[in-house]
Short mmCIF file of C-alpha atoms in Angstrom, two decimals:
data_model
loop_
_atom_site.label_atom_id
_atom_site.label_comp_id
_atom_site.label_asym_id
_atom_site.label_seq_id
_atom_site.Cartn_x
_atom_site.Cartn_y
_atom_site.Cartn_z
CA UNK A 1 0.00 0.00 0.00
CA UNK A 2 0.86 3.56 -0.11
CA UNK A 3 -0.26 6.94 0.79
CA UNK A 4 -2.47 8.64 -1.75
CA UNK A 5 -2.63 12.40 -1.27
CA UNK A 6 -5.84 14.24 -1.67
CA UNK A 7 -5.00 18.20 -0.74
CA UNK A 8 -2.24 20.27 0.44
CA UNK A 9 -1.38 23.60 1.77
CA UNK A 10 0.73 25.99 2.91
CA UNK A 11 0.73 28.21 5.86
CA UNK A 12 3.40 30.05 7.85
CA UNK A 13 3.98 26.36 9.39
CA UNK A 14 5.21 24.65 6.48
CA UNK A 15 3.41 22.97 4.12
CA UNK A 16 0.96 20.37 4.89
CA UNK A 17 -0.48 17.18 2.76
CA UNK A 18 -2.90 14.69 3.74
CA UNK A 19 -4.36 11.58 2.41
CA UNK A 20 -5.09 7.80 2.65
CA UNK A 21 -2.63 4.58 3.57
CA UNK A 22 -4.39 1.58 4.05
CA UNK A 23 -7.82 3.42 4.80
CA UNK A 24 -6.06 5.77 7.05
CA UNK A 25 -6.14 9.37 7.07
CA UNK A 26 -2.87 10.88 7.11
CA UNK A 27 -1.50 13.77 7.72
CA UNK A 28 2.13 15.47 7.43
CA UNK A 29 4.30 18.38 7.49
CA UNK A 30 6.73 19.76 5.57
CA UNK A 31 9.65 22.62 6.14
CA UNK A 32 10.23 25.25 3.65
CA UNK A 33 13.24 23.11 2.19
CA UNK A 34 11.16 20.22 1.81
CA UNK A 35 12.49 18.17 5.09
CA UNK A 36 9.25 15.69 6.34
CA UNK A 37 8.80 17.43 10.26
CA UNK A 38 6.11 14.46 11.31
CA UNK A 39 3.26 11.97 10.06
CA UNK A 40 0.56 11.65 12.05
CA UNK A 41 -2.83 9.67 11.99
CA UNK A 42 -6.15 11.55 11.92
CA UNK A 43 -9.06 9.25 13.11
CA UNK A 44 -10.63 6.51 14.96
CA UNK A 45 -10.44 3.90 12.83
CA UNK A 46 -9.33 2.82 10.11
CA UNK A 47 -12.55 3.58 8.15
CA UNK A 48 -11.86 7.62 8.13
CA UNK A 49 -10.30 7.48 4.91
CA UNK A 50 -12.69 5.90 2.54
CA UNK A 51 -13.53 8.91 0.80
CA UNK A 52 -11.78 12.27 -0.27
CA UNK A 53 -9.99 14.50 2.59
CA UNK A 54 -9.57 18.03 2.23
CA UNK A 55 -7.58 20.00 4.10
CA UNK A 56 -7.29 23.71 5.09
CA UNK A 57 -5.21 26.17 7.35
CA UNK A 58 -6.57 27.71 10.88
CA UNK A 59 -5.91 31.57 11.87
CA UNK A 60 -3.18 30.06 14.43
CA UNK A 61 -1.11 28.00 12.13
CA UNK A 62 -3.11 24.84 12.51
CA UNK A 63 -5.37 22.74 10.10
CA UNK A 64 -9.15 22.11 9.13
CA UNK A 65 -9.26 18.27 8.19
CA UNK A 66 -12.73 17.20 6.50
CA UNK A 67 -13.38 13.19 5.85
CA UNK A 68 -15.71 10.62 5.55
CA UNK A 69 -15.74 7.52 7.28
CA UNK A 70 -17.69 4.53 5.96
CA UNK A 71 -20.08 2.77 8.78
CA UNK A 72 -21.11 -0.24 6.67
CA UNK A 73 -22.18 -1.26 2.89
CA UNK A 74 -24.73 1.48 2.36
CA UNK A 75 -24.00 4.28 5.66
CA UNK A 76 -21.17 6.97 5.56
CA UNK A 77 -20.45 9.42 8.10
CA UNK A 78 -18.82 13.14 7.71
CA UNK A 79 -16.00 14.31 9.78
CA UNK A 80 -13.80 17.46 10.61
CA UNK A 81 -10.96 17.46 12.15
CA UNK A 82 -9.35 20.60 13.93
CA UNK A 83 -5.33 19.87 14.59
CA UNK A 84 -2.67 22.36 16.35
CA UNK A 85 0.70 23.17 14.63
CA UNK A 86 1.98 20.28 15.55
CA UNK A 87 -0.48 17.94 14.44
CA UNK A 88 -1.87 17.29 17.34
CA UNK A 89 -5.72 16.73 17.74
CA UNK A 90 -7.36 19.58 19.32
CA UNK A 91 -11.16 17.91 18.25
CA UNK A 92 -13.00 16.08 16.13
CA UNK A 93 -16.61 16.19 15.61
CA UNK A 94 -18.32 13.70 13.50
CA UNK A 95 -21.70 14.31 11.64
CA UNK A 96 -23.81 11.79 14.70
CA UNK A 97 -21.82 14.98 16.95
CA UNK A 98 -24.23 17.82 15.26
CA UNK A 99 -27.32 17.94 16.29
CA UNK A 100 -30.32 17.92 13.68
CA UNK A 101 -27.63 16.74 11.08
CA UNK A 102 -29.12 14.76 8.23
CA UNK A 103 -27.42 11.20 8.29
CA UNK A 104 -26.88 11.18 4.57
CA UNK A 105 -24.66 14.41 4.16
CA UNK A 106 -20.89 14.26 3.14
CA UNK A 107 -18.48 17.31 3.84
CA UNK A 108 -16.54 18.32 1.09
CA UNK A 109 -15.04 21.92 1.62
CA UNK A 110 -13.93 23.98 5.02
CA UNK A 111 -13.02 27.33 5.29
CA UNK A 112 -11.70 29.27 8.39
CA UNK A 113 -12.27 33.14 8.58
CA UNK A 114 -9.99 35.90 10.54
CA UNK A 115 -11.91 35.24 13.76
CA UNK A 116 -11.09 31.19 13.47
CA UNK A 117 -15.02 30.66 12.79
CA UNK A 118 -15.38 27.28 10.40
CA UNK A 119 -17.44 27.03 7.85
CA UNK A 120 -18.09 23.61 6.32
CA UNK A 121 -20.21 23.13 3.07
CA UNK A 122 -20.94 19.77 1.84
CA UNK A 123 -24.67 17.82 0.68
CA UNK A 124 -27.19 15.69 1.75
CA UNK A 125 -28.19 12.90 -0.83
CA UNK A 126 -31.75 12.79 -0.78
CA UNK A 127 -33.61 10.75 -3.56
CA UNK A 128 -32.56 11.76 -6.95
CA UNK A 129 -30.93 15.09 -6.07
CA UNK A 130 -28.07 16.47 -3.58
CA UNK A 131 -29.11 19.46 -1.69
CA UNK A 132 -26.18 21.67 -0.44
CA UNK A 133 -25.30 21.48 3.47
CA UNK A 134 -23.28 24.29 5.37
CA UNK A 135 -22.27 24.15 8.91
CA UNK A 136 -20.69 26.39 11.05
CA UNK A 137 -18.71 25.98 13.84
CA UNK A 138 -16.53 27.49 16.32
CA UNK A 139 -12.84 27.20 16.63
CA UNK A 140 -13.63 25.48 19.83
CA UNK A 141 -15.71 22.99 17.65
CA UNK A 142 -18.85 24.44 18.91
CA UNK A 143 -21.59 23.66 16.23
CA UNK A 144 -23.38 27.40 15.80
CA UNK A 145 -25.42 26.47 13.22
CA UNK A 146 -26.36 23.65 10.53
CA UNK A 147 -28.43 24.81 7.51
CA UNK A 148 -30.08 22.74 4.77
CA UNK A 149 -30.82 24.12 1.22
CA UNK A 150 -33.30 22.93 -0.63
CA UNK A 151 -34.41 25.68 -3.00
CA UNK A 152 -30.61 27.07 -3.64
CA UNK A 153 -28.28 25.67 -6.12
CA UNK A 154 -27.06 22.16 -7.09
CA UNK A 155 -24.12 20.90 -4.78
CA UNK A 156 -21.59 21.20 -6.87
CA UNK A 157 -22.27 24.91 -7.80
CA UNK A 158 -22.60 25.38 -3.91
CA UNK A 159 -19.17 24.28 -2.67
CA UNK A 160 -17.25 26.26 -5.75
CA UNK A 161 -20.09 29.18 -4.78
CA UNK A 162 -19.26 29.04 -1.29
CA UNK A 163 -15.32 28.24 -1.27
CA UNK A 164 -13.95 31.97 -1.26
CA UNK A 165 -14.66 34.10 1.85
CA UNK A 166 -16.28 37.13 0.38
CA UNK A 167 -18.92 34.48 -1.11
CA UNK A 168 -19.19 32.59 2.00
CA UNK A 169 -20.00 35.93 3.67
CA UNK A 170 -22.21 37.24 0.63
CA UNK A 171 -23.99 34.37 1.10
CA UNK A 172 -24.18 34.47 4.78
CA UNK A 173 -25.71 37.84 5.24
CA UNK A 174 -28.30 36.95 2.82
CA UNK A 175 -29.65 34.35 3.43
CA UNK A 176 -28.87 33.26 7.27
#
């Protein structure tokens, strides 16, 4: 097996990749010169990988880790994944954590403003269409709000629409 990456950034830490190994989620760190600082496994399980993982940087230097986890044949459960500079895991809150979260809904983008609010867009499969999902939580992990939309735009249009702050808070004031 090997480690298949699925995002990357940089931040005044270094730059950071994650990805799957063996249905893992991984994450690690790089110096400015390219030198590996750590690897580190995200997750309970070794389910947390079975879909995409995206990855994005905190006000502090840290990381925003969103993932999927696969509970059997037909059930998968959304993640996100707040980590310290070092890697280490400050929470994680998995979709069962929100309350009145749809249990069909995957996570597919996070964004973190100035003030280290999160804001997590994704969609909920629900017969033949996907209906775009944001989230918001605090940087303590604190869910403020959870917001289905089913009157907006198709979920793909919704994660590109929402993935640049000045859309995100567009968006926000108008229709929150």
């Amino acid at each position: 097996k090997s480690f298949v990456p699925t995002d990357i950034i940089q931040n005044f830490n270094g730059v950071w990749a994650v990805g799957h190994y063996d249905s893992n989620v991984l994450v690690a760190r790089f110096n400015d010169t390219g030198m590996l600082e750590w690897v580190k496994q995200i997750g309970r399980d070794a389910n947390d990988a079975e879909y995409s993982v995206r990855i994005t940087s905190t006000d502090d230097g840290g990381a925003i880790i969103t993932g999927l986890s696969k509970m059997d044949d037909t059930r998968h459960l959304p993640w996100v994944a707040n980590l310290n500079f070092n890697g280490d895991l400050r929470w994680m809150r998995r979709l069962e954590d929100i309350p009145g979260a749809p249990r069909n809904a995957i996570f597919t983008r996070a964004h973190v403003d100035d003030t280290g609010q999160i804001l997590i867009t994704g969609f909920v499969q629900e017969s033949i269409r996907d209906y775009p999902v944001l989230v918001k939580l605090n940087r303590f992990g604190k869910v403020d709000f959870l917001k289905k939309y089913k009157d907006y735009l198709p979920s793909t249009t919704f994660t590109s629409y929402v993935s640049e702050y000045s859309d995100i808070t567009n968006y926000l004031n108008q229709y929150v």
